[in-house]
Amino acid sequence: MVIYKIENLSFKYDKFEVLKNLNLEISEGEFTGIVGPNGSGKTTFIKILAKILIPEKGRIFYKNIELKKIKAIDYAKEVAYLPSEIKLIFEIKVKDFLAFGRYPFSGRFGKIEKKVIEEVCEKLNLKNLIEKNLNQLSDGERQRVYIGQLLTQRPKVILLDEPTSHLDIGYQFSIMDILMDLNRNGITVISVLHDLNLASYYCSKIILLKEGEIYKTGNVEEVLTYQNIEYVYNTKVLVYKNPITEKINIFGIPKYMLEKD
Ligand code: ADP
């Protein structure tokens, strides 16, 4: 089933057009990666899906209902969004931060809320962190807590903006593995991803943006070709299938190594 249908979507910051006439469908159950060079409009696009930014042109349907007609609180019962950066302006314990995720469902903190949070802590291995302050955690632990808060919403869709950006290689895989596990358990995942290799390993669909337009959509092998990547990112790459994982890997090649003397 199509979960998002996007028709003629354009977006401007003041007069600067950032997204240009996007038309696309995203299906339920997919793990969709939004990729493209810096400034191509990825964050703007995911913020529009999260209902943070309102496009002036075009229409977006979530489960056949126009997004602008869905109340924020109802949308939050189905769709959870993790921005690329969260600024912590006050000290908060992990357990209280997790409880905020239940906000769309209840005004008070009752038995159900406690049970949901326990479930999430179990699933994401957060039990030893819940009494700590959020700002005492490592980047990797904090990211796990952020995803934990999304899950306390019991969402059907999660939208993420570069969820692995400050993490080392081990934590990158561990966060992506969590997302894949959620996806296999029925949650639709839509994530902006910087790293094309992670996109290749985890995504079932890729949306490749170039200067605010969709350059290509499809599965990994259709989209992450060396021709598409070289053109969109304006750099030379080697793309080949990793014999161990049987997934595509992308290696950038620096310009100086291509220069002949
Ligand atoms: P990406 O996530 O692909 O790097 P963004 O969606 O963040 O792209 O940005 C797309 C373009 O919009 C960039 O040129 C950026 O400078 C511009 N932009 C982003 N946010 C704002 C803003 N709040 N005001 C004005 N221009 C913005």
Coordinates of C-alpha atoms and ligand atoms in Angstrom, one line a residue:
M1 CA 0.0 0.0 0.0
V2 CA 1.2 3.5 -0.8
I3 CA 1.7 5.4 2.5
Y4 CA 2.8 8.8 1.1
K5 CA 1.8 10.2 -2.2
I6 CA 3.5 13.4 -3.2
E7 CA 2.2 15.5 -6.1
N8 CA 4.0 18.5 -7.6
L9 CA 5.7 19.5 -4.3
S10 CA 7.8 22.6 -4.3
F11 CA 9.3 24.5 -1.4
K12 CA 11.0 27.9 -1.1
Y13 CA 12.9 29.5 1.8
D14 CA 12.0 33.2 1.0
K15 CA 12.6 33.3 -2.7
F16 CA 15.1 30.5 -2.9
E17 CA 13.5 27.4 -4.4
V18 CA 14.8 24.3 -2.6
L19 CA 12.5 21.6 -3.8
K20 CA 11.2 21.6 -7.3
N21 CA 8.1 19.8 -8.4
L22 CA 8.6 16.5 -6.7
N23 CA 6.3 13.6 -7.6
L24 CA 6.7 10.4 -5.8
E25 CA 5.1 7.6 -3.9
I26 CA 6.5 5.8 -0.8
S27 CA 5.1 2.4 0.1
E28 CA 4.3 1.0 3.5
G29 CA 6.8 -1.4 4.9
E30 CA 9.8 -0.1 2.9
F31 CA 13.1 1.2 4.3
T32 CA 13.5 4.2 2.2
G33 CA 16.8 6.2 2.1
I34 CA 16.9 9.8 1.0
V35 CA 20.3 10.6 -0.4
G36 CA 22.0 13.4 -2.4
P37 CA 24.7 15.9 -2.0
N38 CA 24.8 18.6 0.7
G39 CA 22.2 21.3 0.0
S40 CA 20.1 19.1 -2.4
G41 CA 17.1 19.4 -0.2
K42 CA 17.0 16.2 1.9
T43 CA 16.4 17.8 5.3
T44 CA 13.8 20.1 3.9
F45 CA 12.0 17.2 2.3
I46 CA 12.0 15.1 5.5
K47 CA 10.8 18.1 7.5
I48 CA 7.9 18.5 5.1
L49 CA 7.0 14.8 5.6
A50 CA 7.2 15.4 9.4
K51 CA 4.8 18.4 9.0
I52 CA 7.4 20.7 10.4
L53 CA 7.6 22.7 7.2
I54 CA 4.5 23.5 5.1
P55 CA 5.0 23.5 1.4
E56 CA 3.4 26.4 -0.5
K57 CA 2.8 24.3 -3.6
G58 CA 1.8 20.7 -4.2
R59 CA 0.0 18.1 -2.2
I60 CA 1.0 15.3 0.1
F61 CA -1.2 12.5 1.1
Y62 CA -0.6 10.3 4.1
K63 CA -2.7 7.1 3.8
N64 CA -4.9 8.9 1.2
I65 CA -5.6 11.8 3.5
E66 CA -4.1 15.2 2.7
L67 CA -1.4 15.8 5.2
K68 CA -2.5 19.4 5.9
K69 CA -5.9 18.1 7.0
I70 CA -4.4 15.8 9.7
K71 CA -4.1 17.3 13.1
A72 CA -0.5 17.3 14.5
I73 CA -1.5 15.3 17.5
D74 CA -3.2 12.6 15.4
Y75 CA -0.2 12.5 13.1
A76 CA 2.1 12.1 16.1
K77 CA 0.2 8.9 17.0
E78 CA 1.3 7.3 13.8
V79 CA 4.5 9.1 12.7
A80 CA 7.6 9.8 14.7
Y81 CA 10.4 12.1 13.6
L82 CA 14.0 12.3 14.7
P83 CA 15.7 15.6 13.6
S84 CA 19.5 15.6 12.8
E85 CA 20.3 17.6 15.9
I86 CA 18.5 18.0 19.2
K87 CA 19.6 20.9 21.3
L88 CA 19.5 20.0 25.0
I89 CA 18.7 23.2 26.8
F90 CA 18.0 21.7 30.2
E91 CA 19.1 18.6 32.2
I92 CA 16.8 15.7 31.9
K93 CA 16.9 12.1 33.0
V94 CA 16.7 9.5 30.3
K95 CA 13.5 8.0 31.9
D96 CA 11.8 11.4 31.8
F97 CA 12.9 12.0 28.3
L98 CA 11.5 8.7 27.2
A99 CA 8.2 9.5 28.9
F100 CA 7.8 12.6 26.7
G101 CA 7.3 10.3 23.7
R102 CA 3.9 9.3 25.2
Y103 CA 2.7 12.9 25.1
P104 CA 0.4 12.4 22.1
F105 CA -1.5 9.7 23.9
S106 CA -2.1 10.9 27.3
G107 CA -2.0 14.0 29.5
R108 CA -0.9 12.0 32.5
F109 CA 1.7 9.3 33.3
G110 CA -0.1 6.1 34.1
K111 CA 0.3 2.3 34.1
I112 CA 0.3 1.9 30.3
E113 CA 3.0 4.6 29.9
K114 CA 5.2 2.8 32.4
K115 CA 4.7 -0.5 30.5
V116 CA 5.5 1.0 27.1
I117 CA 8.7 2.6 28.4
E118 CA 9.8 -0.7 30.0
E119 CA 9.2 -2.5 26.7
V120 CA 11.3 0.1 24.9
C121 CA 14.1 -0.1 27.4
E122 CA 14.2 -3.8 27.0
K123 CA 14.2 -3.7 23.2
L124 CA 17.0 -1.1 23.0
N125 CA 19.0 -2.2 26.0
L126 CA 18.5 1.1 27.8
K127 CA 17.9 -0.2 31.3
N128 CA 21.3 0.8 32.6
L129 CA 20.9 4.3 31.3
I130 CA 17.5 5.4 32.5
E131 CA 18.7 7.1 35.7
K132 CA 21.4 9.1 34.0
N133 CA 21.1 12.5 32.6
L134 CA 20.8 12.6 28.8
N135 CA 23.9 14.9 28.5
Q136 CA 26.1 12.4 30.4
L137 CA 25.7 9.8 27.6
S138 CA 28.0 9.2 24.7
D139 CA 26.8 10.2 21.3
G140 CA 26.0 6.5 20.5
E141 CA 24.1 6.0 23.7
R142 CA 22.2 9.2 23.3
Q143 CA 21.1 8.3 19.8
R144 CA 19.8 5.0 21.1
V145 CA 17.7 6.9 23.7
Y146 CA 16.4 9.2 20.9
I147 CA 15.2 6.2 19.0
G148 CA 13.8 4.9 22.2
Q149 CA 11.7 8.0 22.6
L150 CA 10.4 7.6 19.0
L151 CA 9.4 4.0 19.9
T152 CA 7.4 5.0 23.0
Q153 CA 5.1 6.7 20.5
R154 CA 4.5 3.2 19.1
P155 CA 4.7 4.7 15.6
K156 CA 3.8 3.1 12.3
V157 CA 6.3 5.3 10.4
I158 CA 9.6 6.7 11.6
L159 CA 11.3 9.6 9.8
L160 CA 15.0 10.2 10.6
D161 CA 17.5 12.8 9.5
E162 CA 21.0 11.4 9.3
P163 CA 20.7 9.1 12.4
T164 CA 24.3 8.0 12.3
S165 CA 26.1 11.2 11.5
H166 CA 28.3 11.6 14.6
L167 CA 28.8 7.9 15.3
D168 CA 31.8 5.6 14.9
I169 CA 31.5 2.6 12.5
G170 CA 30.4 0.2 15.2
Y171 CA 27.6 2.5 16.5
Q172 CA 26.6 3.3 12.9
F173 CA 25.9 -0.3 12.3
S174 CA 24.2 -0.8 15.7
I175 CA 21.8 2.1 15.1
M176 CA 21.1 0.9 11.5
D177 CA 20.5 -2.6 12.8
I178 CA 18.0 -1.3 15.3
L179 CA 16.2 0.5 12.5
M180 CA 16.2 -2.6 10.3
D181 CA 14.9 -4.7 13.1
L182 CA 12.0 -2.2 13.5
N183 CA 11.4 -2.3 9.8
R184 CA 11.3 -6.1 9.7
N185 CA 8.7 -5.8 12.5
G186 CA 6.4 -3.7 10.3
I187 CA 7.5 -0.1 10.8
T188 CA 8.0 2.0 7.7
V189 CA 11.4 3.7 7.9
I190 CA 12.2 6.8 5.9
S191 CA 15.7 8.2 6.6
V192 CA 18.0 10.9 5.2
L193 CA 21.4 9.2 4.9
H194 CA 24.7 10.7 4.2
D195 CA 26.6 7.5 3.8
L196 CA 25.8 5.7 0.5
N197 CA 27.2 2.4 1.8
L198 CA 24.8 2.4 4.7
A199 CA 22.0 3.2 2.3
S200 CA 23.1 0.2 0.2
Y201 CA 23.2 -2.1 3.1
Y202 CA 19.9 -1.3 4.7
C203 CA 17.5 0.4 2.3
S204 CA 15.0 -1.3 0.1
K205 CA 14.3 1.9 -1.8
I206 CA 16.4 5.0 -2.6
I207 CA 15.4 8.5 -3.5
L208 CA 18.4 10.3 -5.0
L209 CA 18.0 14.1 -4.9
K210 CA 20.0 16.6 -7.0
E211 CA 19.5 20.3 -6.6
G212 CA 16.0 20.0 -5.2
E213 CA 14.8 17.5 -7.9
I214 CA 14.4 13.8 -7.9
Y215 CA 17.2 12.5 -10.0
K216 CA 16.3 8.9 -9.6
T217 CA 14.2 6.6 -7.4
G218 CA 14.2 2.8 -7.3
N219 CA 16.0 0.0 -5.6
V220 CA 19.7 0.2 -4.6
E221 CA 21.1 -1.4 -7.8
E222 CA 19.0 0.9 -10.0
V223 CA 19.9 4.1 -8.2
L224 CA 23.4 3.7 -6.8
T225 CA 25.2 3.2 -10.2
Y226 CA 28.5 4.8 -10.7
Q227 CA 27.0 6.9 -13.5
N228 CA 24.3 8.3 -11.3
I229 CA 26.7 8.9 -8.4
E230 CA 29.4 10.5 -10.5
Y231 CA 27.0 12.8 -12.1
V232 CA 25.0 13.9 -9.0
Y233 CA 28.0 14.2 -6.6
N234 CA 30.4 15.4 -9.3
T235 CA 33.2 13.0 -8.2
K236 CA 34.7 9.8 -9.5
V237 CA 33.7 6.6 -7.7
L238 CA 34.3 2.9 -7.8
V239 CA 31.1 0.9 -7.3
Y240 CA 31.3 -2.8 -6.9
K241 CA 29.5 -5.7 -5.2
N242 CA 31.1 -6.7 -1.9
P243 CA 31.7 -10.5 -2.2
I244 CA 30.9 -11.0 1.5
T245 CA 27.7 -9.0 1.8
E246 CA 26.7 -9.2 -1.8
K247 CA 25.7 -5.5 -1.5
I248 CA 27.0 -2.6 -3.5
N249 CA 29.9 -0.6 -2.0
I250 CA 30.9 2.8 -3.1
F251 CA 34.5 4.1 -2.9
G252 CA 35.3 7.7 -3.7
I253 CA 38.4 8.3 -5.7
P254 CA 40.3 11.6 -5.0
K255 CA 41.0 13.8 -8.0
Y256 CA 44.7 13.9 -7.5
M257 CA 44.9 10.1 -8.0
L258 CA 43.3 10.4 -11.4
E259 CA 45.6 13.1 -12.6
K260 CA 48.4 12.0 -14.9
D261 CA 51.7 13.8 -15.0
Ligands
ADP1 P1 20.4 18.9 2.6 O1 19.7 18.3 3.7 O2 20.4 18.0 1.3 O3 21.9 19.3 2.9 P2 18.7 21.2 3.0 O4 17.3 20.8 2.8 O5 19.3 21.3 4.4 O6 19.7 20.2 2.2 O7 19.0 22.6 2.3 C1 18.7 22.8 1.0 C2 19.0 24.3 0.6 O8 18.1 25.1 1.4 C3 20.4 24.6 1.0 O9 20.9 25.5 -0.1 C4 20.3 25.4 2.3 O10 21.3 26.4 2.4 C5 18.9 26.0 2.1 N1 18.3 26.2 3.5 C6 18.1 25.2 4.4 N2 17.5 25.7 5.5 C7 17.2 27.0 5.2 C8 16.6 28.1 6.0 N3 16.1 27.9 7.2 N4 16.6 29.3 5.4 C9 17.1 29.5 4.2 N5 17.7 28.6 3.4 C10 17.8 27.3 3.9

